[in-house]
XYZ file of C-alpha atoms in Angstrom:
405
model
C 64.497 -41.471 -34.443
C 62.202 -38.899 -35.968
C 59.690 -36.745 -34.154
C 56.824 -39.154 -34.950
C 58.630 -42.164 -33.366
C 59.512 -40.162 -30.272
C 55.840 -39.114 -29.950
C 54.705 -42.772 -30.203
C 57.259 -43.762 -27.525
C 55.833 -41.187 -25.184
C 52.352 -42.539 -25.878
C 53.448 -46.115 -25.104
C 54.931 -44.977 -21.750
C 51.693 -43.230 -20.680
C 50.453 -44.794 -17.391
C 47.393 -47.021 -17.478
C 44.235 -45.636 -15.903
C 42.587 -47.334 -12.913
C 38.817 -47.688 -13.264
C 36.647 -47.232 -10.122
C 36.243 -51.032 -10.061
C 40.006 -51.494 -10.088
C 40.428 -48.979 -7.269
C 37.852 -50.848 -5.141
C 39.474 -54.221 -5.842
C 42.966 -52.963 -4.989
C 41.649 -51.250 -1.816
C 39.734 -54.373 -0.697
C 42.792 -56.580 -1.342
C 44.889 -54.313 0.903
C 42.329 -54.651 3.719
C 41.922 -58.421 3.364
C 45.663 -58.865 3.963
C 45.351 -57.756 7.628
C 41.814 -58.657 8.874
C 42.365 -58.306 12.664
C 43.669 -54.749 12.450
C 40.933 -53.834 9.971
C 38.196 -55.193 12.283
C 39.540 -53.285 15.307
C 39.869 -50.010 13.373
C 36.397 -50.395 11.831
C 35.038 -51.132 15.320
C 36.335 -47.772 16.552
C 34.360 -45.993 13.815
C 31.330 -48.269 14.396
C 31.166 -47.432 18.112
C 31.205 -43.681 17.419
C 28.527 -43.923 14.718
C 26.366 -46.337 16.766
C 26.495 -43.914 19.722
C 25.436 -40.960 17.572
C 22.616 -42.874 15.830
C 21.334 -44.304 19.128
C 21.363 -40.886 20.837
C 19.450 -39.214 17.986
C 17.125 -42.211 17.576
C 16.249 -42.569 21.267
C 15.592 -38.828 21.734
C 13.489 -38.790 18.518
C 11.521 -41.836 19.739
C 10.942 -40.174 23.124
C 9.744 -36.971 21.426
C 7.429 -38.934 19.120
C 5.944 -40.774 22.124
C 5.270 -37.470 23.913
C 3.670 -35.956 20.810
C 1.466 -39.037 20.342
C 0.510 -38.823 23.997
C -0.402 -35.160 23.467
C -2.586 -36.066 20.475
C -4.361 -38.720 22.534
C -4.859 -36.589 25.649
C -5.842 -33.488 23.699
C -4.582 -29.943 24.020
C -7.998 -28.502 24.856
C -7.794 -28.809 28.667
C -7.386 -25.568 30.617
C -7.034 -25.156 34.374
C -8.078 -22.214 36.513
C -6.438 -21.635 39.891
C -6.290 -18.756 42.380
C -3.318 -16.436 41.937
C -2.159 -13.768 44.361
C -3.723 -10.518 45.508
C -2.107 -7.104 45.015
C -0.615 -7.442 48.507
C 1.059 -10.795 47.743
C -1.443 -12.901 49.674
C -2.990 -16.086 48.271
C -6.256 -15.253 46.553
C -9.391 -17.431 46.527
C -11.662 -18.342 43.652
C -15.248 -17.132 44.156
C -17.721 -19.856 45.231
C -19.563 -19.260 41.943
C -16.425 -19.940 39.844
C -17.395 -23.412 38.575
C -20.923 -22.382 37.648
C -19.596 -19.326 35.799
C -17.104 -21.412 33.801
C -19.858 -23.883 32.835
C -21.864 -20.971 31.354
C -19.173 -20.089 28.774
C -20.740 -21.285 25.501
C -17.837 -23.278 23.913
C -17.102 -25.075 27.230
C -17.996 -28.766 26.938
C -17.324 -29.821 30.505
C -15.919 -28.286 33.685
C -15.134 -29.724 37.102
C -13.509 -28.552 40.309
C -11.270 -29.757 43.106
C -10.612 -28.102 46.450
C -7.715 -28.592 48.847
C -8.782 -30.160 52.172
C -6.649 -29.739 55.307
C -6.666 -33.403 56.279
C -4.324 -36.351 56.002
C -4.924 -39.900 54.808
C -3.311 -42.938 56.449
C -3.771 -46.697 56.334
C -4.903 -46.758 59.958
C -5.263 -44.568 63.034
C -1.953 -45.726 64.574
C 0.212 -43.900 62.026
C 1.288 -40.379 63.156
C -0.405 -37.364 61.523
C 2.926 -36.092 60.195
C 3.326 -39.154 57.961
C 1.335 -38.080 54.891
C 3.250 -39.986 52.205
C 2.954 -36.871 50.004
C -0.747 -37.570 49.403
C -3.084 -34.571 49.189
C -6.704 -34.845 50.286
C -9.025 -33.015 47.891
C -12.721 -32.461 47.441
C -13.814 -33.288 43.885
C -16.937 -32.593 41.853
C -18.599 -35.660 40.321
C -17.810 -34.626 36.719
C -14.026 -34.425 37.330
C -13.337 -37.710 35.547
C -15.260 -36.560 32.463
C -13.353 -33.262 32.309
C -9.991 -35.017 32.623
C -11.030 -37.855 30.287
C -9.661 -40.196 32.928
C -10.601 -43.740 33.836
C -11.121 -45.875 36.919
C -8.654 -48.766 37.154
C -10.587 -50.496 39.961
C -13.942 -49.893 41.608
C -16.152 -46.901 40.788
C -16.028 -43.104 40.664
C -17.944 -40.751 42.957
C -21.634 -40.182 42.203
C -24.265 -37.904 43.807
C -24.915 -40.479 46.550
C -21.332 -41.510 47.417
C -20.175 -37.869 47.285
C -22.149 -37.354 50.535
C -20.800 -40.477 52.266
C -17.423 -41.176 53.942
C -16.046 -42.666 50.733
C -12.819 -41.917 48.904
C -11.349 -42.509 45.440
C -7.551 -42.747 45.249
C -5.272 -41.521 42.459
C -2.911 -44.140 41.005
C 0.172 -42.837 42.869
C -1.769 -42.306 46.115
C -2.956 -45.950 46.096
C 0.602 -47.081 45.378
C 1.988 -45.065 48.303
C -0.666 -46.451 50.636
C 0.067 -49.962 49.410
C -3.540 -50.493 48.293
C -4.393 -52.634 45.274
C -8.120 -53.242 45.872
C -11.238 -51.336 46.879
C -13.536 -51.940 49.855
C -10.797 -51.316 52.435
C -10.949 -48.521 54.991
C -8.487 -45.665 55.487
C -8.137 -43.093 58.277
C -8.926 -39.495 57.236
C -9.605 -36.464 59.378
C -10.215 -38.505 62.533
C -12.616 -41.040 61.010
C -12.744 -44.049 58.693
C -13.432 -43.644 54.970
C -14.092 -46.526 52.574
C -12.023 -46.731 49.369
C -14.526 -47.196 46.524
C -12.204 -46.639 43.554
C -8.619 -46.410 42.312
C -7.964 -44.206 39.258
C -5.787 -44.936 36.233
C -2.880 -42.673 35.160
C -3.601 -38.961 34.512
C -0.660 -37.513 32.528
C -2.292 -34.071 32.199
C -3.191 -33.903 35.890
C -0.349 -35.511 37.874
C -1.655 -33.750 41.013
C -4.800 -35.937 40.834
C -2.646 -39.081 40.658
C -1.211 -38.138 44.090
C -4.571 -37.258 45.660
C -7.287 -38.875 47.764
C -10.588 -37.567 46.405
C -13.840 -37.181 48.345
C -17.132 -35.553 47.327
C -17.659 -31.829 47.992
C -20.599 -32.425 50.425
C -18.689 -35.118 52.400
C -15.577 -32.905 52.560
C -17.601 -30.013 53.975
C -19.585 -32.090 56.484
C -16.921 -34.543 57.634
C -13.529 -32.893 57.016
C -14.163 -29.196 57.679
C -13.653 -28.159 54.035
C -14.420 -24.450 53.411
C -16.094 -25.068 50.012
C -13.696 -22.946 47.941
C -12.437 -24.601 44.743
C -8.652 -24.463 44.313
C -8.542 -25.788 40.734
C -11.115 -25.818 37.950
C -10.541 -28.126 34.959
C -12.266 -27.137 31.726
C -12.454 -28.653 28.267
C -13.727 -26.903 25.156
C -13.511 -27.598 21.431
C -9.989 -27.407 19.969
C -10.737 -24.367 17.805
C -12.149 -22.330 20.721
C -9.420 -23.047 23.319
C -7.662 -19.700 22.824
C -10.862 -17.639 22.908
C -11.992 -19.441 26.093
C -8.546 -18.933 27.619
C -8.856 -15.178 27.069
C -12.209 -14.858 28.892
C -11.734 -17.399 31.713
C -10.095 -15.074 34.264
C -12.663 -12.290 33.686
C -15.554 -14.779 33.867
C -14.375 -16.471 37.065
C -13.587 -13.241 38.922
C -14.987 -10.169 37.094
C -13.874 -7.803 39.882
C -10.259 -9.015 40.111
C -9.348 -11.061 37.011
C -5.639 -10.531 37.766
C -6.085 -12.783 40.847
C -6.886 -15.777 38.605
C -4.198 -17.966 37.038
C -5.119 -19.808 33.822
C -2.847 -22.515 32.426
C -2.817 -25.220 29.800
C -1.441 -28.555 31.138
C -0.566 -29.778 27.645
C 1.957 -26.902 27.395
C 4.078 -28.726 29.976
C 4.022 -31.887 27.854
C 4.817 -29.896 24.711
C 7.745 -28.256 26.523
C 8.866 -31.707 27.656
C 8.759 -32.881 24.043
C 10.849 -29.877 23.015
C 13.286 -30.565 25.851
C 13.484 -34.290 25.054
C 16.719 -33.499 23.209
C 18.207 -31.371 26.007
C 20.881 -33.949 26.767
C 21.237 -34.921 23.127
C 23.996 -32.376 22.488
C 26.078 -33.719 25.378
C 25.654 -37.317 24.237
C 26.307 -36.378 20.619
C 29.546 -34.796 21.805
C 30.520 -38.117 23.382
C 29.628 -39.870 20.115
C 31.783 -37.387 18.196
C 34.740 -38.089 20.526
C 34.272 -41.836 19.968
C 34.138 -41.186 16.206
C 37.334 -39.114 16.398
C 39.058 -41.932 18.307
C 37.877 -44.314 15.569
C 39.305 -41.967 12.927
C 42.661 -41.885 14.725
C 42.557 -45.701 14.737
C 42.018 -45.760 10.980
C 44.838 -43.248 10.411
C 47.129 -45.329 12.625
C 46.266 -48.503 10.682
C 46.947 -46.794 7.367
C 50.304 -45.316 8.512
C 51.472 -48.759 9.729
C 50.186 -50.231 6.475
C 52.424 -47.829 4.484
C 55.460 -48.775 6.606
C 54.739 -52.505 6.230
C 54.109 -52.373 2.505
C 57.044 -50.310 1.312
C 58.228 -53.149 -0.945
C 54.768 -53.526 -2.465
C 54.620 -49.755 -3.080
C 58.120 -49.792 -4.610
C 57.182 -52.704 -6.857
C 54.012 -51.019 -8.032
C 55.851 -47.782 -8.687
C 58.643 -49.576 -10.635
C 55.989 -51.368 -12.709
C 54.582 -48.031 -13.808
C 52.043 -47.033 -11.110
C 51.974 -43.257 -10.759
C 52.081 -41.355 -7.482
C 48.419 -40.474 -7.998
C 47.466 -44.148 -8.360
C 49.331 -45.119 -5.170
C 47.659 -42.192 -3.397
C 44.216 -43.311 -4.629
C 44.909 -46.909 -3.539
C 45.637 -45.946 0.080
C 42.848 -43.375 0.183
C 40.368 -45.989 -1.109
C 41.528 -48.451 1.588
C 40.946 -45.819 4.263
C 37.498 -44.943 2.844
C 36.490 -48.609 2.631
C 37.623 -49.168 6.212
C 35.623 -46.166 7.449
C 32.584 -47.050 5.324
C 32.627 -50.564 6.795
C 32.660 -49.080 10.294
C 29.943 -46.592 9.328
C 27.553 -49.221 7.949
C 28.066 -51.545 10.941
C 27.714 -48.591 13.338
C 24.490 -47.403 11.670
C 23.001 -50.883 11.956
C 24.046 -51.187 15.610
C 22.671 -47.707 16.384
C 19.338 -48.467 14.671
C 19.080 -51.806 16.528
C 19.880 -50.159 19.875
C 17.235 -47.463 19.231
C 14.595 -50.012 18.230
C 15.342 -52.273 21.199
C 15.250 -49.431 23.735
C 12.104 -47.829 22.241
C 10.199 -51.131 22.190
C 11.241 -51.892 25.776
C 9.652 -48.561 26.811
C 6.609 -49.004 24.518
C 7.710 -46.042 22.390
C 7.461 -45.866 18.605
C 11.024 -46.515 17.287
C 12.162 -43.499 15.234
C 15.520 -43.313 13.438
C 15.528 -40.113 11.326
C 16.804 -40.725 7.756
C 18.961 -37.577 8.022
C 20.792 -39.155 10.978
C 21.670 -42.234 8.916
C 22.727 -40.050 5.973
C 24.771 -37.834 8.287
C 26.434 -40.899 9.845
C 27.567 -42.244 6.470
C 28.731 -38.743 5.460
C 30.685 -38.412 8.727
C 32.420 -41.765 8.191
C 33.460 -40.851 4.652
C 34.805 -37.513 5.886
C 36.709 -39.254 8.699
C 37.985 -41.838 6.191
C 39.238 -39.133 3.809
C 40.974 -37.180 6.588
C 42.439 -40.338 8.162
C 43.763 -41.611 4.841
C 45.102 -38.348 3.448
C 48.482 -38.279 5.236
C 49.304 -42.028 4.827
C 48.271 -41.847 1.130
C 50.534 -38.847 0.480
C 53.349 -40.519 2.400
C 53.001 -43.700 0.315
C 52.971 -41.712 -2.930
C 56.177 -39.863 -1.978
C 58.167 -43.114 -1.531
C 60.942 -43.485 -4.119
C 60.654 -46.869 -5.981
C 64.394 -47.617 -5.582
C 64.424 -46.808 -1.844
C 61.196 -48.807 -1.263
C 62.556 -51.880 -3.123
C 65.862 -51.683 -1.253
C 64.016 -51.789 2.116
C 64.375 -55.114 3.878
């Protein structure tokens, strides 16, 4: 045999190449042979991925809801409250504080409340100590405008009712008193007051939700209120909020501006939005553990598959399949198994997010990067889980594999 014939012989013995389509078909055939085990292994991956998607999706939906709420409520509300004196005592806002704030040019509206040392109860038989956590406060008539709040039932205080023994309840205060309608009487400061209104929710002023509000004149005449405002609420245009914030303390108390505390209620909501993912890392860790367990399940399935299919591997090898082709076959099976779990898990996670968000009236948000990351994670898990079984299958000697009973 000359050199040319020997060269042709070597060419004829060259292994056939597997196209990507062939690899997929061979991998799918291997999985179809044992459906129960495949479903259970894929389920392990799916649970891990679904957990991770749901955790990211629900925290993203919560954050989006808070940000939308911020947009609706506005970030232009500032509050002014008394701070502390140099000697650590509680300071007081000057009696002219509200009028001074109203004079600042960019200020659109300003209103005040003052803490009243009285309790509110359903009737005069309930002990004084039982307050139900409800604060009694004097309120100026433009408070609702400044807070952009609404009355759920009844009416708000006006110049006439602010002088009468009438009271408007915050949403939480009404709930704690067990009141759902107006026109009823409550016991305050040793006398009866008529409930003329119940307010709606006030996310930027939760303290108002837990308060019973009476007019400044009625509070002074009937409840012994000293007339000093304890909180001033102010709204200005969005672009002038910072400049107003800078001058508020000096305007309210020119002599001792350091005794005035200025805050922005929307900052608390913004911080809440930023902290919406505080527990996300913990839950993501749990999702990662579930994903790891799923990966171990896939690896276990593939190792058992190699042990069960030694004859098939031996036959393929004796028919000319190379070690590389056997390795690719088992790796492709592992990747397909993980990808199946990943796709199912992503769908379950997205469904769980949507269902939970809609049940809470939140906008459902599933970040695209989370879905992309989930698929990437499954492929990585699939590669790692299939690497050892694939190498083990490729190392099997054809003669030994065929001789196995």
